[in-house]
Amino acid sequence: MIRTQEQVLRAMADAARLAPFADGDTWRDALFTGPADTPSLTRPSDPDRALLGAIADEYTQVDLHVAQAAATRRIGWLREVLGIRPLPALPDRVIAHVDVDPKKAPAILPPGTMLRGGKDATGAERRYRTLDALTAFGAGLAGVRMTTEDGTQPLAAAGALIAAAPPFPLPGAAEAAPHILRIRSSALAFTSGAMTIAVEFEEPAALAQTIAVAQWRYCRADGRMSPAGTGTLTGGSVHIGLTGGCVDPEGGTPWIEMVVPAGSPVPEGFTFSGCRVSVVKREGIIPAAAFVGEGLVDVTKEFKPFGEVPRRGQAFYLRVDEALSKTVQTLTVTVTLLPEDQAELSSSPGYLTPSQYAHHTYRRQFLAVAQTHLFDYTDADYERDFPTRAPRAPEVVWERRINGAWQQFGSTANAFTTITASIGDGLSDPYEVSGQPGHYIRAFLRSGDFGWSNYLQEVAQFATDAAGDGAATMPEFPTAPIASTITLSYTTRSVAADRVEALSGWRRRVFGTGPFQPFRRAVDERGSRGQVAFGLDLGDGGLGSTMSLYLVVDSAAPCGAVDDPDARWEWWGGGVWHPLDVADSTQLLRESGLLRFVAPVDWDTGCTDVDASTGRWIRLVTTVPSRLGILRDVIVDAVVAEFDSRGIESDPTVGEALPAGTIKGLLSPIDGVKKVTNVAAVRGRVAEAPTAYARRASALVRHRDRAIAAWDYEQLALIAFPEIVSARALPHTSPASTFAPGTVGLVVLPDRPADPQPRPSVSLSQRLAEELEPRMPMGAALSVLCPQYEPVTVTADVVLRRGVPALVGIAAVNAALEAVLHPGAARPVRWGRDLYASALIAALEKVPGVDSVEEFALFLGATATGTPVDVVRVDACLGLYCSSGAHRLTCREQL
C-alpha cells in the first residue's frame, strides 16, 4: 500500500492526540489544525512543522520503494541473471514520392538524403533519411491492364484509380474455368413477357462451330441468370428467345452471354470484327400508363380513348418507355373496340357536320319565303341549285415527340383502330403528361368530334320544331368509341452493342476495334490464367537504371495460405515476355509496397500482347489470380525513408505512422526536384516500458521461447508483433477443417482502427510463420487464419437533447456506433460473443447529446433489408461482429 502525504499526516495527528502538551491540550492541538479526517500542520513554515511535513513525504517514498522493490528486483533478475534485454525503439518509415521537373530529369537522390517532416516530441524539426539511392526520371504511367478476377480496365494517367469493369459472375475454386462472351445493349431491356432478339456478328470466323457448343443466358432483375438455349443461326445472326425480362440488377445496361459449357471444346478460332443487336419480335406490351388529356386511364379495363365527350383536338396519350427508348424500326398499336363501336367515325349515330346543319336550316327558311311570295319552288329545285356538301370525314392521327414538337407517324385513319408504322429515324423525345415523365405516343383527333357538336345543334332544332308546328324528331344520343384492349408491338433497327467483353479462363478483355478473339485459355505458354501489366513512359535515357515504383494494393488476406503463390514478374521485349529480376516488397502483388528493378537496356516501346502502342511494359503473371490483391494505384519515383533522431528511445511519436502529406520537401535542395511528399507510412516501435518488459520477460520464462500450448502461440505472437490487437490459437484447426491433427490455427486480429473488418496482411502472416515455426514441435503446422466476421447494419431514429444540432448529433451517434461495433474496440476482444440489439440501444443512449432512441432495427448483413433481428450469432471460435458501414441513422432536434 502506498500512503499519501495526507494519510501520513492523519496518522501523525492521531498519535499526537495521545501525548499531553500543556494546560490540558495535546500535541495534536499544538501541531495540527483542522478536522480529524483532514488535519493540516499549523504554521507549516516553522522548522518543527516543516520537519514533520518532510517526514510525511519520506514515508510516501518509502511505501513506493517497498511496493516496487519486488518488481524492480524481478526486472533486475530477468535482465542481469537471465539476460533478457528490453526491446529497443524502432524508427517509423515513410514512402516518399519525388516529383521532378521533366526539363531537368533525371534527378538523383543519394542514400541518406534528408527530408523534412513536421515536429518531433521535443518540438524540433522531424527529419527522415532515405535508405536507398533513387534516380527519378519523372516517367509517366502509360496504362495498366488487369486480367484477373477484377477485369481489364486501362489506367489513363498516374494517380488514377484502377476501377474494375462491371462485375463478372466468376466461378469458385473447384469449378472449371469459364469461357463467356458478354454482350451489353440497351436494346435488350424489357421487364416481362417474351422477346426475340438477333445478335449479328460482323465478319465472323468459326461462328457455326461456336454456336453448336455454346449456350446463351441473360440477366434478370433478381440477380439470377436465365438460360436461353442455343439460339438459331440465320446467316451471320443468332436469333434468341428471352422470357420474363432482361434487367441489370445493378441498374446498368442489360446483357446476354454466350457461354461455353464445362467439358466442351473451347472455340479459340471464333473471331469477329463487330457485334450488333436488334429486336425482331416483341408483342403484347401493355402501356405503362395512359391519359386522356391530363386524366389517367386504366387500359387494362374498358376505356374511352377520347373521354365521354370527344372534341376536336383531344389527345389520347400512351406511355411506352420500353419501345420508344430504343431505335424502333416498326411500331404496331393494336386496338380492340367493343362491337358497337367498330364502325367508322363518320357513320356514328347522330353524326352531322356543321355544313349539313346549316344547309338544312337555310333550305327550310328559303322554301318558306318562296311560298309566301307564291314562288313555284320545291325541295328538288333547292337541292339542284344548292347541293349538299359532303360531310368531312374525321381524322385520327398517331404522333410521337420529336425535337420538341408532335410529329405524325403512320397514315391518317378515320377511325380509332389498329395501326402499324415504320419508324426509321430512332427514338422519341421524353415528355411529361400529368406529372409523369416518360416516352409517349398519342392518338390525336385532328377533326370531327363523334357527332357531339351536331347533336347539340339538332337538339336545339328539335326544340324549335317542336315549339312550331309540332312535327319534330328527337335526335339520337351520340356514343363515344369504347376500347376493350390496347397493346403494342415493335421491332428495332440493328445497333452496335454498347459493350462486348470476354472472360476466357481468368483473362478478361473488352472489345474495341478490329478482329476480336473472345476465347483464350491462357495468357502465356505455361498456362497462367491471370496477369497484371503496366507500362511506363520512359525515355531511352532511363534504360539500364533502377526503377522504383510504389504499388498501392488492397491486401489479399492469406487466411490460411502463407506460402508464395505461383507468380513471376516479366518484361516485354522483342515481341516476347522475359523474366524480370525484382526487389518486391509487395509480396507478389498481395499488399502495398515498393517494386524495384533495373530497366532492361533493350526494353521495347509498346506491347502487342496488351494492345498498347506506347509505354514500356512489365507484368506479373500467375496461375492463381484469386490470391492476388486489387491494384489501386502505381506511383513512380518512390523511395523508403526512415525517421532520423538521436533521442529515439525517449520519443513516443515513433510508434505512430506519419500522416500522408506531412513530408514537405528536402532539407537541402537538389536540382530537378520540384516536390517530395510521403504517400504512405509504417509506424515504428517505442522503447519497451518496464511493465511491458516485465510481462514479456515473465511470459518468456513460462513458455521458454517454445510454442507448445495454445497460450504460448498467443503470447509469442502478441509480444513479437505489437500491431496485433489479439490472437487466438485453436488446436487441430486448419482453413479447411476443425479436425486437423497437428495443425494450429492462429486467428489474428490486427490493429487497424480505420478498417471495419481487419484482416492480417500477407507480410504479417509470413512474419508470424517465421517467428513461430522454429519454436513449434516437429511435425506441427501453423495456419494463420482470419476472423470470421458477421457484418451488421443498423437503422435508428434518435431524438437529441435540447440545444444539440442535428448535424453534430448524427456525427456523434455514427462515430459511437462504429466504435462499439469495431472488432478491436473492446478489451479483451469479444471472440465468439453474440451481439444483442438491446446492447446497441443502450450504447446509443449513452452518447452525449442523445435524449432517446425512438426507433431501432438491427439487420444481419451489409444492407438494411430483410427481417430485423434481436441477436446476431457469431462463430464461437473465430466469430466477431462488425459494422457494415451502411447504417441509416436519423437525428431529430428538440426546440
PDB file of N, CA and C in Angstrom, residues 105-148:
ATOM      1  N   ALA A 105      15.027  16.398 -65.715  1.00  0.00           N
ATOM      2  CA  ALA A 105      15.140  14.985 -65.342  1.00  0.00           C
ATOM      3  C   ALA A 105      16.343  14.359 -66.068  1.00  0.00           C
ATOM      4  N   PRO A 106      16.990  13.379 -65.444  1.00  0.00           N
ATOM      5  CA  PRO A 106      16.654  12.796 -64.141  1.00  0.00           C
ATOM      6  C   PRO A 106      17.266  13.563 -62.980  1.00  0.00           C
ATOM      7  N   ALA A 107      16.631  13.378 -61.795  1.00  0.00           N
ATOM      8  CA  ALA A 107      17.164  13.938 -60.553  1.00  0.00           C
ATOM      9  C   ALA A 107      17.641  12.776 -59.690  1.00  0.00           C
ATOM     10  N   ILE A 108      18.834  12.909 -59.106  1.00  0.00           N
ATOM     11  CA  ILE A 108      19.443  11.815 -58.340  1.00  0.00           C
ATOM     12  C   ILE A 108      19.403  12.152 -56.861  1.00  0.00           C
ATOM     13  N   LEU A 109      18.794  11.270 -56.058  1.00  0.00           N
ATOM     14  CA  LEU A 109      18.784  11.383 -54.604  1.00  0.00           C
ATOM     15  C   LEU A 109      19.683  10.285 -54.055  1.00  0.00           C
ATOM     16  N   PRO A 110      20.853  10.620 -53.497  1.00  0.00           N
ATOM     17  CA  PRO A 110      21.745   9.582 -52.956  1.00  0.00           C
ATOM     18  C   PRO A 110      21.177   9.026 -51.658  1.00  0.00           C
ATOM     19  N   PRO A 111      21.670   7.870 -51.218  1.00  0.00           N
ATOM     20  CA  PRO A 111      21.239   7.343 -49.911  1.00  0.00           C
ATOM     21  C   PRO A 111      21.568   8.346 -48.802  1.00  0.00           C
ATOM     22  N   GLY A 112      20.680   8.460 -47.831  1.00  0.00           N
ATOM     23  CA  GLY A 112      20.910   9.390 -46.738  1.00  0.00           C
ATOM     24  C   GLY A 112      20.392  10.790 -47.001  1.00  0.00           C
ATOM     25  N   THR A 113      19.699  11.020 -48.109  1.00  0.00           N
ATOM     26  CA  THR A 113      19.109  12.327 -48.373  1.00  0.00           C
ATOM     27  C   THR A 113      18.093  12.646 -47.285  1.00  0.00           C
ATOM     28  N   MET A 114      18.199  13.832 -46.703  1.00  0.00           N
ATOM     29  CA  MET A 114      17.347  14.194 -45.579  1.00  0.00           C
ATOM     30  C   MET A 114      16.066  14.886 -46.069  1.00  0.00           C
ATOM     31  N   LEU A 115      14.954  14.465 -45.477  1.00  0.00           N
ATOM     32  CA  LEU A 115      13.645  15.027 -45.794  1.00  0.00           C
ATOM     33  C   LEU A 115      13.074  15.696 -44.557  1.00  0.00           C
ATOM     34  N   ARG A 116      12.284  16.731 -44.768  1.00  0.00           N
ATOM     35  CA  ARG A 116      11.679  17.476 -43.662  1.00  0.00           C
ATOM     36  C   ARG A 116      10.245  17.008 -43.468  1.00  0.00           C
ATOM     37  N   GLY A 117       9.899  16.709 -42.185  1.00  0.00           N
ATOM     38  CA  GLY A 117       8.556  16.173 -41.946  1.00  0.00           C
ATOM     39  C   GLY A 117       7.981  16.503 -40.593  1.00  0.00           C
ATOM     40  N   GLY A 118       7.608  17.767 -40.348  1.00  0.00           N
ATOM     41  CA  GLY A 118       6.911  18.130 -39.124  1.00  0.00           C
ATOM     42  C   GLY A 118       7.815  18.251 -37.924  1.00  0.00           C
ATOM     43  N   LYS A 119       7.238  18.020 -36.704  1.00  0.00           N
ATOM     44  CA  LYS A 119       7.950  18.183 -35.446  1.00  0.00           C
ATOM     45  C   LYS A 119       8.012  16.860 -34.697  1.00  0.00           C
ATOM     46  N   ASP A 120       9.114  16.699 -33.921  1.00  0.00           N
ATOM     47  CA  ASP A 120       9.207  15.508 -33.086  1.00  0.00           C
ATOM     48  C   ASP A 120       8.695  15.817 -31.685  1.00  0.00           C
ATOM     49  N   ALA A 121       8.918  14.903 -30.719  1.00  0.00           N
ATOM     50  CA  ALA A 121       8.362  15.068 -29.373  1.00  0.00           C
ATOM     51  C   ALA A 121       8.938  16.277 -28.649  1.00  0.00           C
ATOM     52  N   THR A 122      10.139  16.710 -29.002  1.00  0.00           N
ATOM     53  CA  THR A 122      10.770  17.855 -28.342  1.00  0.00           C
ATOM     54  C   THR A 122      10.453  19.172 -29.026  1.00  0.00           C
ATOM     55  N   GLY A 123       9.707  19.115 -30.120  1.00  0.00           N
ATOM     56  CA  GLY A 123       9.411  20.336 -30.859  1.00  0.00           C
ATOM     57  C   GLY A 123      10.413  20.652 -31.936  1.00  0.00           C
ATOM     58  N   ALA A 124      11.451  19.856 -32.043  1.00  0.00           N
ATOM     59  CA  ALA A 124      12.452  20.070 -33.085  1.00  0.00           C
ATOM     60  C   ALA A 124      11.929  19.545 -34.417  1.00  0.00           C
ATOM     61  N   GLU A 125      12.573  19.973 -35.497  1.00  0.00           N
ATOM     62  CA  GLU A 125      12.143  19.540 -36.819  1.00  0.00           C
ATOM     63  C   GLU A 125      12.357  18.038 -36.994  1.00  0.00           C
ATOM     64  N   ARG A 126      11.325  17.396 -37.480  1.00  0.00           N
ATOM     65  CA  ARG A 126      11.371  15.956 -37.690  1.00  0.00           C
ATOM     66  C   ARG A 126      12.016  15.685 -39.047  1.00  0.00           C
ATOM     67  N   ARG A 127      12.993  14.816 -39.087  1.00  0.00           N
ATOM     68  CA  ARG A 127      13.720  14.568 -40.320  1.00  0.00           C
ATOM     69  C   ARG A 127      13.739  13.067 -40.629  1.00  0.00           C
ATOM     70  N   TYR A 128      13.729  12.789 -41.926  1.00  0.00           N
ATOM     71  CA  TYR A 128      13.756  11.412 -42.398  1.00  0.00           C
ATOM     72  C   TYR A 128      14.911  11.250 -43.372  1.00  0.00           C
ATOM     73  N   ARG A 129      15.528  10.086 -43.320  1.00  0.00           N
ATOM     74  CA  ARG A 129      16.721   9.788 -44.121  1.00  0.00           C
ATOM     75  C   ARG A 129      16.378   8.665 -45.097  1.00  0.00           C
ATOM     76  N   THR A 130      16.619   8.913 -46.394  1.00  0.00           N
ATOM     77  CA  THR A 130      16.341   7.885 -47.395  1.00  0.00           C
ATOM     78  C   THR A 130      17.310   6.726 -47.228  1.00  0.00           C
ATOM     79  N   LEU A 131      16.809   5.515 -47.463  1.00  0.00           N
ATOM     80  CA  LEU A 131      17.622   4.312 -47.245  1.00  0.00           C
ATOM     81  C   LEU A 131      18.312   3.841 -48.514  1.00  0.00           C
ATOM     82  N   ASP A 132      17.775   4.205 -49.672  1.00  0.00           N
ATOM     83  CA  ASP A 132      18.354   3.752 -50.936  1.00  0.00           C
ATOM     84  C   ASP A 132      18.554   4.945 -51.862  1.00  0.00           C
ATOM     85  N   ALA A 133      19.379   4.739 -52.868  1.00  0.00           N
ATOM     86  CA  ALA A 133      19.535   5.755 -53.905  1.00  0.00           C
ATOM     87  C   ALA A 133      18.307   5.730 -54.819  1.00  0.00           C
ATOM     88  N   LEU A 134      17.935   6.893 -55.327  1.00  0.00           N
ATOM     89  CA  LEU A 134      16.799   7.000 -56.237  1.00  0.00           C
ATOM     90  C   LEU A 134      17.184   7.902 -57.404  1.00  0.00           C
ATOM     91  N   THR A 135      17.008   7.367 -58.594  1.00  0.00           N
ATOM     92  CA  THR A 135      17.137   8.177 -59.807  1.00  0.00           C
ATOM     93  C   THR A 135      15.744   8.412 -60.353  1.00  0.00           C
ATOM     94  N   ALA A 136      15.258   9.622 -60.195  1.00  0.00           N
ATOM     95  CA  ALA A 136      13.882   9.953 -60.562  1.00  0.00           C
ATOM     96  C   ALA A 136      13.852  10.499 -61.984  1.00  0.00           C
ATOM     97  N   PHE A 137      13.217   9.763 -62.887  1.00  0.00           N
ATOM     98  CA  PHE A 137      13.115  10.168 -64.281  1.00  0.00           C
ATOM     99  C   PHE A 137      11.802  10.885 -64.582  1.00  0.00           C
ATOM    100  N   GLY A 138      10.863  10.885 -63.635  1.00  0.00           N
ATOM    101  CA  GLY A 138       9.566  11.509 -63.905  1.00  0.00           C
ATOM    102  C   GLY A 138       8.768  10.758 -64.956  1.00  0.00           C
ATOM    103  N   ALA A 139       8.937   9.459 -65.024  1.00  0.00           N
ATOM    104  CA  ALA A 139       8.231   8.667 -66.032  1.00  0.00           C
ATOM    105  C   ALA A 139       6.739   8.662 -65.746  1.00  0.00           C
ATOM    106  N   GLY A 140       5.954   8.815 -66.811  1.00  0.00           N
ATOM    107  CA  GLY A 140       4.513   8.740 -66.671  1.00  0.00           C
ATOM    108  C   GLY A 140       4.014   7.315 -66.780  1.00  0.00           C
ATOM    109  N   LEU A 141       2.781   7.115 -66.382  1.00  0.00           N
ATOM    110  CA  LEU A 141       2.180   5.788 -66.451  1.00  0.00           C
ATOM    111  C   LEU A 141       1.398   5.683 -67.753  1.00  0.00           C
ATOM    112  N   ALA A 142       1.841   4.795 -68.639  1.00  0.00           N
ATOM    113  CA  ALA A 142       1.201   4.659 -69.950  1.00  0.00           C
ATOM    114  C   ALA A 142      -0.124   3.929 -69.872  1.00  0.00           C
ATOM    115  N   GLY A 143      -0.271   3.040 -68.919  1.00  0.00           N
ATOM    116  CA  GLY A 143      -1.516   2.295 -68.804  1.00  0.00           C
ATOM    117  C   GLY A 143      -1.345   1.092 -67.907  1.00  0.00           C
ATOM    118  N   VAL A 144      -2.478   0.531 -67.519  1.00  0.00           N
ATOM    119  CA  VAL A 144      -2.496  -0.663 -66.679  1.00  0.00           C
ATOM    120  C   VAL A 144      -3.514  -1.624 -67.252  1.00  0.00           C
ATOM    121  N   ARG A 145      -3.153  -2.883 -67.336  1.00  0.00           N
ATOM    122  CA  ARG A 145      -4.072  -3.921 -67.780  1.00  0.00           C
ATOM    123  C   ARG A 145      -4.121  -5.001 -66.695  1.00  0.00           C
ATOM    124  N   MET A 146      -5.335  -5.249 -66.207  1.00  0.00           N
ATOM    125  CA  MET A 146      -5.518  -6.265 -65.179  1.00  0.00           C
ATOM    126  C   MET A 146      -6.392  -7.375 -65.749  1.00  0.00           C
ATOM    127  N   THR A 147      -5.850  -8.522 -65.950  1.00  0.00           N
ATOM    128  CA  THR A 147      -6.622  -9.651 -66.450  1.00  0.00           C
ATOM    129  C   THR A 147      -6.726 -10.697 -65.354  1.00  0.00           C
ATOM    130  N   THR A 148      -7.286 -10.272 -64.256  1.00  0.00           N
ATOM    131  CA  THR A 148      -7.554 -11.162 -63.133  1.00  0.00           C
ATOM    132  C   THR A 148      -9.054 -11.145 -62.885  1.00  0.00           C
TER     133      THR A 148
END
